[in-house]
Short mmCIF file of N, CA and C in Angstrom, two decimals:
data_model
loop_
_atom_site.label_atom_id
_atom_site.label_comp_id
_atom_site.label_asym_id
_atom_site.label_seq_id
_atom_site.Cartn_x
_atom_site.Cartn_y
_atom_site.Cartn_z
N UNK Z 3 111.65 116.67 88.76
CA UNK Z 3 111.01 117.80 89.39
C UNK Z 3 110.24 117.30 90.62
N UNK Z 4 110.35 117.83 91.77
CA UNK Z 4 109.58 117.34 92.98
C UNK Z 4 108.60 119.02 93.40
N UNK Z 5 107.55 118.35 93.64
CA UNK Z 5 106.65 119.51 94.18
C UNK Z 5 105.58 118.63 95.34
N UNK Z 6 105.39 119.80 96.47
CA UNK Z 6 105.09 119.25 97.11
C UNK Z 6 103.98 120.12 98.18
N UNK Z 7 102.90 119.78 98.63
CA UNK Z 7 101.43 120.21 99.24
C UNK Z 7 101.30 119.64 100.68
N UNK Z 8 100.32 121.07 101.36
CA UNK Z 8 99.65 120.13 102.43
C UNK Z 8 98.07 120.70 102.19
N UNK Z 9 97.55 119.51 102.73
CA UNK Z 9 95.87 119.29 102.64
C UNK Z 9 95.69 119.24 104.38
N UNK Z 10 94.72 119.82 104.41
CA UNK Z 10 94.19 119.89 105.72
C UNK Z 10 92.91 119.33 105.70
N UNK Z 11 92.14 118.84 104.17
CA UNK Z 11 90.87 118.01 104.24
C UNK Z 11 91.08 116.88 102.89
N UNK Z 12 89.42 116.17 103.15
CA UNK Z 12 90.05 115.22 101.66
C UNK Z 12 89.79 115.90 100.89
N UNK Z 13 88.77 116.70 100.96
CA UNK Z 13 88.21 117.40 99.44
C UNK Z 13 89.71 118.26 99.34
N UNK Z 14 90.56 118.62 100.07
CA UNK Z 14 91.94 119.57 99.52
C UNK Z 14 92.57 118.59 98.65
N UNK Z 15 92.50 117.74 99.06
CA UNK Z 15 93.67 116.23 98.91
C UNK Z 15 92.85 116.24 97.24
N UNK Z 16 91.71 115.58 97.29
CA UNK Z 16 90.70 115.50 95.90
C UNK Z 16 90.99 116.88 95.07
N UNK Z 17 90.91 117.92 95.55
CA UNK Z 17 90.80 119.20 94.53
C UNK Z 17 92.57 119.06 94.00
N UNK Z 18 93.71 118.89 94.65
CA UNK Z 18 95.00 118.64 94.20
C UNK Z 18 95.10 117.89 92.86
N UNK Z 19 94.37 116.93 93.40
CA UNK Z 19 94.16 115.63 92.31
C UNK Z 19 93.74 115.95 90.88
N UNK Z 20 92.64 116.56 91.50
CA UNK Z 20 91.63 116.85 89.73
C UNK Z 20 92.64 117.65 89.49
N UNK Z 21 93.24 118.82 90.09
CA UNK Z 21 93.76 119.47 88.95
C UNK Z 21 95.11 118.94 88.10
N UNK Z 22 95.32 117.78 89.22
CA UNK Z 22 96.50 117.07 88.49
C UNK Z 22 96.18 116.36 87.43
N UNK Z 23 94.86 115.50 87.43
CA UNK Z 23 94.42 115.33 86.45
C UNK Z 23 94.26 115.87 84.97
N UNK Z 24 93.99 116.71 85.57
CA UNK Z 24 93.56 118.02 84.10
C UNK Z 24 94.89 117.97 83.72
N UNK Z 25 96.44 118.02 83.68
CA UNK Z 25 97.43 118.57 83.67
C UNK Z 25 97.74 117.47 82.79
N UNK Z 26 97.72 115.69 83.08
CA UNK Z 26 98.34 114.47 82.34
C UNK Z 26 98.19 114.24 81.13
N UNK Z 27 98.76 113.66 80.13
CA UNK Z 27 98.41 112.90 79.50
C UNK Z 27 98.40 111.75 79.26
N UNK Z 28 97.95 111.12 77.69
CA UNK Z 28 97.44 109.37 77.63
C UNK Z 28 99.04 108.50 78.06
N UNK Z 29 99.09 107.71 78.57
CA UNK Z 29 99.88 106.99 78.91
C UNK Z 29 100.81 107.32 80.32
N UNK Z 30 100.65 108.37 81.37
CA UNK Z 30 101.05 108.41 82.49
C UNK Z 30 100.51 107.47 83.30
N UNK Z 31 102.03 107.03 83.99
CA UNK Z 31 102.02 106.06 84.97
C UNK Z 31 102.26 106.44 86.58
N UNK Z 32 101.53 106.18 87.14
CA UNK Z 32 101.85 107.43 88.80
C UNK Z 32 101.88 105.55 89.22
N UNK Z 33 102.83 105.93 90.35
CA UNK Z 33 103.13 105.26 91.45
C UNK Z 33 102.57 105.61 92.86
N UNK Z 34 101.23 105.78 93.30
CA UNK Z 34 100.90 106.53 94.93
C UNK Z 34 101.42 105.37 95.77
N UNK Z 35 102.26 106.50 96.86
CA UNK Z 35 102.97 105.38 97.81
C UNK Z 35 101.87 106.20 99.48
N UNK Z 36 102.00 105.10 100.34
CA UNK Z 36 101.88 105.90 101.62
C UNK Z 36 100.53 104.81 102.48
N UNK Z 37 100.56 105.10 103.64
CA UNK Z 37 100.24 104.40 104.47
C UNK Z 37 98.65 103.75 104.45
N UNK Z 38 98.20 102.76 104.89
CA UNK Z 38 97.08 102.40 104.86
C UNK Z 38 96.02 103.81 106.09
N UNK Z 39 95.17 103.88 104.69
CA UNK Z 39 93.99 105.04 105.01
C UNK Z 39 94.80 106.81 105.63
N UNK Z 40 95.87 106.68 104.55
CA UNK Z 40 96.33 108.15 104.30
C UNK Z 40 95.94 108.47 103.30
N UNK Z 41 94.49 108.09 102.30
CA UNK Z 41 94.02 109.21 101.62
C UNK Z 41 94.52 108.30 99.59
N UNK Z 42 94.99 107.39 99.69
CA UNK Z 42 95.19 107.05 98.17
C UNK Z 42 94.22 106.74 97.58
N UNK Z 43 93.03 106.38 98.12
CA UNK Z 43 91.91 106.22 97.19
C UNK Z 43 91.55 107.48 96.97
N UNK Z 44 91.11 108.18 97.94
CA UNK Z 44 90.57 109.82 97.92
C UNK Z 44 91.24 110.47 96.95
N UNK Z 45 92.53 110.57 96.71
CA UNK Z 45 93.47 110.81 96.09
C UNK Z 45 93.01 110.72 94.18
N UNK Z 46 93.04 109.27 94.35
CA UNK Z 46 92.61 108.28 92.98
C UNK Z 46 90.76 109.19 92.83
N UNK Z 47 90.31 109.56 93.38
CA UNK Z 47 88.46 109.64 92.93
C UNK Z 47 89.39 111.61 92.51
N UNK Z 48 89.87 112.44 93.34
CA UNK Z 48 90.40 113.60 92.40
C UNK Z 48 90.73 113.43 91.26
N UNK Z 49 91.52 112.67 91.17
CA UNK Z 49 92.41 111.93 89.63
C UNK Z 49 91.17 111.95 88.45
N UNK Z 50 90.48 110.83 89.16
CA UNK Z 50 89.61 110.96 87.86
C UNK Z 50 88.36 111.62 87.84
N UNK Z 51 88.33 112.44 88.71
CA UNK Z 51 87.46 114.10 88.42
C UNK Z 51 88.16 115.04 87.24
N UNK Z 52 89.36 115.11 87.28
CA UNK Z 52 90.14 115.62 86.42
C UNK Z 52 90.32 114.72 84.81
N UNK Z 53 89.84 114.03 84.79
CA UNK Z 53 89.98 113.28 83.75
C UNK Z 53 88.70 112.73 82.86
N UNK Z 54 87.77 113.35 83.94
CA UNK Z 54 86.17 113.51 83.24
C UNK Z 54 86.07 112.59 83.23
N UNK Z 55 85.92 111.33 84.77
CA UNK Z 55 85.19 110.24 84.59
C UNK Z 55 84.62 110.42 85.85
N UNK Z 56 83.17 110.31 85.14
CA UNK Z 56 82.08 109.92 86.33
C UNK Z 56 81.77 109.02 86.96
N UNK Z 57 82.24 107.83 86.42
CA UNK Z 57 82.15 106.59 87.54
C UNK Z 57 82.02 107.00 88.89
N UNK Z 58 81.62 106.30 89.86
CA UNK Z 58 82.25 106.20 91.37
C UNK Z 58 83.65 105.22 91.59
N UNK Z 59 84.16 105.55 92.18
CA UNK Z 59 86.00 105.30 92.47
C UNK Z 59 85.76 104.98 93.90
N UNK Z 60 86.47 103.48 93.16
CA UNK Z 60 86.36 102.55 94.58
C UNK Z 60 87.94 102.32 95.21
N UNK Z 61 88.35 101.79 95.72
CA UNK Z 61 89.30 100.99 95.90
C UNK Z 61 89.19 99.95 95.23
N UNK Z 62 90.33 99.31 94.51
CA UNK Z 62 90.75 98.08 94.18
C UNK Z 62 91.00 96.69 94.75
N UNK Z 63 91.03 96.89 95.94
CA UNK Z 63 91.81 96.13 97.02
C UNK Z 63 91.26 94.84 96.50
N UNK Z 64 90.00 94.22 96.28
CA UNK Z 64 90.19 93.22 96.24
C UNK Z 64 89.54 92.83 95.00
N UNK Z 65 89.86 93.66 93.63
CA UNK Z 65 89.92 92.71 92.60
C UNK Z 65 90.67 93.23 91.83
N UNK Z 66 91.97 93.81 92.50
CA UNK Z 66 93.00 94.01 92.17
C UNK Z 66 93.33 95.86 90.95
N UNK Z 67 92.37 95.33 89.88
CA UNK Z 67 92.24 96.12 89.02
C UNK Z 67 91.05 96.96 88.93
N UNK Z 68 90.60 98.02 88.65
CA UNK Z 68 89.53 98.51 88.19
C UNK Z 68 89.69 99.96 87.04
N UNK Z 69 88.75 99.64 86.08
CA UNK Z 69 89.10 100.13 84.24
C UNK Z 69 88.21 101.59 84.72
N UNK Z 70 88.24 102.69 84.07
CA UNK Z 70 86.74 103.35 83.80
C UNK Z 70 87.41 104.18 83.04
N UNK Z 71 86.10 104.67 82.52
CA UNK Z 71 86.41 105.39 80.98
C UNK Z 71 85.94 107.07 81.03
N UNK Z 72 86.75 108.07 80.52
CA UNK Z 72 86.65 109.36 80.33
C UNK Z 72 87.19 109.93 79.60
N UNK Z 73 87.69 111.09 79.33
CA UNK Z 73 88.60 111.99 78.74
C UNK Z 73 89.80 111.35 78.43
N UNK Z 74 90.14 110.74 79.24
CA UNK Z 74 91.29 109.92 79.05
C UNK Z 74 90.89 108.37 80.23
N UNK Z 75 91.29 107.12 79.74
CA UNK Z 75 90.83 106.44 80.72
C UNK Z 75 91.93 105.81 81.94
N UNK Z 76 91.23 104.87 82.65
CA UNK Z 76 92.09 105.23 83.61
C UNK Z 76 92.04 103.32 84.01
N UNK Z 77 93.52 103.17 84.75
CA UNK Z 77 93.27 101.83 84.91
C UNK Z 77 94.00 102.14 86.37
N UNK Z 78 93.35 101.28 87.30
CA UNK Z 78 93.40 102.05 88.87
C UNK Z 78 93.70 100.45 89.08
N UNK Z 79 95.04 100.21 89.89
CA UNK Z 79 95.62 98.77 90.10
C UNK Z 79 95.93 99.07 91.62
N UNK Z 80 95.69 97.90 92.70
CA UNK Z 80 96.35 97.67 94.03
C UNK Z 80 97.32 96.87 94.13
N UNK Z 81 98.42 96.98 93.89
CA UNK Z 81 99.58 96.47 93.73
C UNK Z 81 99.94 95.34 95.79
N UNK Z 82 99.21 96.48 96.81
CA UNK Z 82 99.51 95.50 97.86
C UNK Z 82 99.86 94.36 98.23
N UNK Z 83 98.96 93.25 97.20
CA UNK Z 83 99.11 92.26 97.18
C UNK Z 83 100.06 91.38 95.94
N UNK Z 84 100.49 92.36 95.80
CA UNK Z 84 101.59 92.03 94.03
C UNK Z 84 103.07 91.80 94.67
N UNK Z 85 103.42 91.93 95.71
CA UNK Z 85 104.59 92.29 95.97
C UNK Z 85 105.47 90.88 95.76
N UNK Z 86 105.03 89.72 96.12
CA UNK Z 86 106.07 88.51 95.31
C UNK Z 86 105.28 88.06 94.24
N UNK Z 87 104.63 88.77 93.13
CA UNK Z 87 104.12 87.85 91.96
C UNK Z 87 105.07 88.62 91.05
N UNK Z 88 105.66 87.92 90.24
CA UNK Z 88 106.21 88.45 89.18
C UNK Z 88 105.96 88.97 87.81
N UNK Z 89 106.25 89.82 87.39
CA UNK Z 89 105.60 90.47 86.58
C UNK Z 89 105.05 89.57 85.25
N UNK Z 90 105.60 88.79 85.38
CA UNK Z 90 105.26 88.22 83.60
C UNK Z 90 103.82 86.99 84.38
N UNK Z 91 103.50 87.04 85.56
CA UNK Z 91 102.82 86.48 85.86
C UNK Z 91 101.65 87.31 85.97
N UNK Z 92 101.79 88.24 86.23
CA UNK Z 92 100.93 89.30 86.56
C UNK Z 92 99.94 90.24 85.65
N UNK Z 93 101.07 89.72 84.30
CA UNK Z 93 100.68 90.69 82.85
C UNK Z 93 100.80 92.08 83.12
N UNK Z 94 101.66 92.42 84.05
CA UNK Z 94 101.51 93.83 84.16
C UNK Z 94 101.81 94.80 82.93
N UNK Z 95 102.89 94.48 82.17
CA UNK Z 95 102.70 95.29 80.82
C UNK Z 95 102.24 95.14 80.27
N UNK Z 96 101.05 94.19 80.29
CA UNK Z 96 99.92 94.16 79.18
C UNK Z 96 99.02 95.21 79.82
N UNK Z 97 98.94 95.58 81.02
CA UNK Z 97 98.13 96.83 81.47
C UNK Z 97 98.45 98.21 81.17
N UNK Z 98 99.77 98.17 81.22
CA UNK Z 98 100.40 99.58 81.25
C UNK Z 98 101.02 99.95 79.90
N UNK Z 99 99.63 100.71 79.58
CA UNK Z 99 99.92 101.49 77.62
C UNK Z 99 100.03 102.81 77.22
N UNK Z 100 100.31 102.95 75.96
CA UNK Z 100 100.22 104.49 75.70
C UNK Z 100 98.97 105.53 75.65
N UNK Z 101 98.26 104.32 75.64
CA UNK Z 101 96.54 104.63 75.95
C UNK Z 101 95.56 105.19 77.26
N UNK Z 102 96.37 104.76 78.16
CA UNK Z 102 95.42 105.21 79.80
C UNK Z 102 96.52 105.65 80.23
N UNK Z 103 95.80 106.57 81.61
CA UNK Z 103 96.55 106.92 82.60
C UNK Z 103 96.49 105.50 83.59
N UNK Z 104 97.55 105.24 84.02
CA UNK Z 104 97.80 104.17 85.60
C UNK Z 104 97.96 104.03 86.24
N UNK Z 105 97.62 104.25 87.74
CA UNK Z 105 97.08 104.29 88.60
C UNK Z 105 98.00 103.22 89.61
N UNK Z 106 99.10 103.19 90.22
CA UNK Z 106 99.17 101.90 91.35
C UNK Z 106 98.86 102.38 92.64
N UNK Z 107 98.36 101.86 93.33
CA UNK Z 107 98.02 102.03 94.76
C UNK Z 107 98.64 101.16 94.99
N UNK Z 108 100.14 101.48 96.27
CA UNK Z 108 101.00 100.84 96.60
C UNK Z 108 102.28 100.42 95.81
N UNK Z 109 101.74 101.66 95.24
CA UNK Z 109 103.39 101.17 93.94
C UNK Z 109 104.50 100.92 94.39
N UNK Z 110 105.01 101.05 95.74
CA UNK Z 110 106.38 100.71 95.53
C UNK Z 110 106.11 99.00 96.07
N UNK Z 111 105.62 98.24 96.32
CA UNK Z 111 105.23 97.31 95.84
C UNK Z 111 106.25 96.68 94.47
N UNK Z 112 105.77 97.18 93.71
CA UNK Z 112 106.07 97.23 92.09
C UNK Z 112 107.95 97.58 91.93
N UNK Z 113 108.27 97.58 92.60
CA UNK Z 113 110.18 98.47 92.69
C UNK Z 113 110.48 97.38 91.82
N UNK Z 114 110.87 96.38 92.10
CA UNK Z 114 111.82 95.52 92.05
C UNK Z 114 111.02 95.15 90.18
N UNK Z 115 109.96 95.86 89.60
CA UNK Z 115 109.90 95.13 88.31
C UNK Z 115 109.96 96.21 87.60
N UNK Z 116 110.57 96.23 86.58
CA UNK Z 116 111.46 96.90 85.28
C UNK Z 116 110.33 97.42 84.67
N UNK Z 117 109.98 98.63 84.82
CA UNK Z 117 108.49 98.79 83.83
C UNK Z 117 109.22 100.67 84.34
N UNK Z 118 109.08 101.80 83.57
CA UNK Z 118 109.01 103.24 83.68
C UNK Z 118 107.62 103.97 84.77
N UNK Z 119 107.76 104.70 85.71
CA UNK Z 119 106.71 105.11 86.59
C UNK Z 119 107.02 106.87 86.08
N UNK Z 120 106.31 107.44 85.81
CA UNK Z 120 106.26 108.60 85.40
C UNK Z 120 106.26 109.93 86.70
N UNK Z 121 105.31 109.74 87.64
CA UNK Z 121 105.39 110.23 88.73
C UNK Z 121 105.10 109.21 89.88
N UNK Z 122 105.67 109.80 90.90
CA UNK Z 122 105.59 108.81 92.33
C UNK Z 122 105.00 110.10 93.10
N UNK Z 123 103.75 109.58 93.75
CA UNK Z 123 103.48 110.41 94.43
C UNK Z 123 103.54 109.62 96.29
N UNK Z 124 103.79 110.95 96.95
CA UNK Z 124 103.69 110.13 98.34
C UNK Z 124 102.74 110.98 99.24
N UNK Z 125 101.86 110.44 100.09
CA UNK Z 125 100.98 111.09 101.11
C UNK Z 125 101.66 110.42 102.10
N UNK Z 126 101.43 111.57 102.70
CA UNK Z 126 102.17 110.98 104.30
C UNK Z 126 100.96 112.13 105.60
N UNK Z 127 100.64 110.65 106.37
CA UNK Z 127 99.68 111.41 107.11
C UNK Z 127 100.34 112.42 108.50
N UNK Z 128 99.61 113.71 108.51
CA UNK Z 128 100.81 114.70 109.52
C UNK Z 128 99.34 114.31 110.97
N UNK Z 129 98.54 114.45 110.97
CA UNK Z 129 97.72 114.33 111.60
C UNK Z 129 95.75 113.94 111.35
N UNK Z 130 94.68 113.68 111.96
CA UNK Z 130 93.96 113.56 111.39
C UNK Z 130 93.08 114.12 110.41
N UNK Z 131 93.12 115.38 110.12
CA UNK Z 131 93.11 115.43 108.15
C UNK Z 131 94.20 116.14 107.87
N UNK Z 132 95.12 116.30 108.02
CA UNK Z 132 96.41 117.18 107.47
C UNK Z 132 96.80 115.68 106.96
N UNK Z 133 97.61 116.06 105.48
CA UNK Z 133 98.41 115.12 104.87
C UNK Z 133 99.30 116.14 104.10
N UNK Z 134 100.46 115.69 103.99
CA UNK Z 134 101.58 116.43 103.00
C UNK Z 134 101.76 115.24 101.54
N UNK Z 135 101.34 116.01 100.50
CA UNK Z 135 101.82 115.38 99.03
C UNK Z 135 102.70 115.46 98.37
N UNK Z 136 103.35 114.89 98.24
CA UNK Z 136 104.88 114.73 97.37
C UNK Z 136 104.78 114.23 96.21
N UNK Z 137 104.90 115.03 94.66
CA UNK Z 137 105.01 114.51 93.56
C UNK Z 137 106.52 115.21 93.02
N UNK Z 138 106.99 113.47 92.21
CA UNK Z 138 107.98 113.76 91.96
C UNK Z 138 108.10 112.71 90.65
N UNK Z 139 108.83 113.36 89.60
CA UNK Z 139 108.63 112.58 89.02
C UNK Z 139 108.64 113.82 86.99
N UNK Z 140 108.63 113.18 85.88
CA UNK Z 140 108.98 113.76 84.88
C UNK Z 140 107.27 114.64 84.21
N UNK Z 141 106.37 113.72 85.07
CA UNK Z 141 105.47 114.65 84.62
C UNK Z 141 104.36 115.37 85.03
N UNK Z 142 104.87 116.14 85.95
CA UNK Z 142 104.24 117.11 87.07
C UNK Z 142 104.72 118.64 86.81
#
């Protein structure tokens, strides 16, 4: 199933999110693909508005992973820098359970390793706050 949005702000981009949030359950794996500072973190802090975690939602970028806990919890990964480590080096299926939702920033990154992605979402920037969202994927 592919469905697909435009946001003309972040809070549109964020309100998409939470309600996508609200919609998942335990063990969805999203793949967000799309350009540096088109909105995937912004994206990721809707996510887990919808998922009843209050943390603040950072980017990952540089410690790769970050955990937080809600309604359902959430494990928020930057794959950017994953792109020649191999998975059994990486432990990536020791991250990805029936237990959290997961989060890659930069998932296609991740193509080339054998693991199920549930939805792929893509932002693609149309101008400076317009973005179009593309989810596609079995559980949207």
């Amino acid at each position: 199933m592919i469905k697909e949005y435009t946001t003309h702000s972040v809070n549109e981009t964020m309100e998409i999110a939470q309600n996508f949030g609200k919609q998942i359950g335990k063990g969805c794996v999203i793949s967000l693909v799309g350009d540096l500072g088109v909105g995937k973190t912004a994206f990721t802090k809707g996510l887990a508005k919808g998922l009843d975690i209050s943390d603040t939602i950072t980017s990952p970028t540089f410690t790769l992973l970050k955990e937080y806990e809600g309604r359902l919890n959430l494990k928020h990964i930057d794959a950017y820098r994953l792109e020649t480590v191999s998975s059994d080096t990486l432990g990536l299926y020791d991250l990805i359970d029936d237990e959290n939702v997961v989060v890659l920033e930069w998932g296609q990154f991740l193509d080339d390793i054998d693991f199920e992605v549930d939805v792929t979402i893509s932002i693609n920037y149309i101008d400076e706050n317009t973005r179009t969202i593309k989810f596609e994927g079995t559980s949207i």
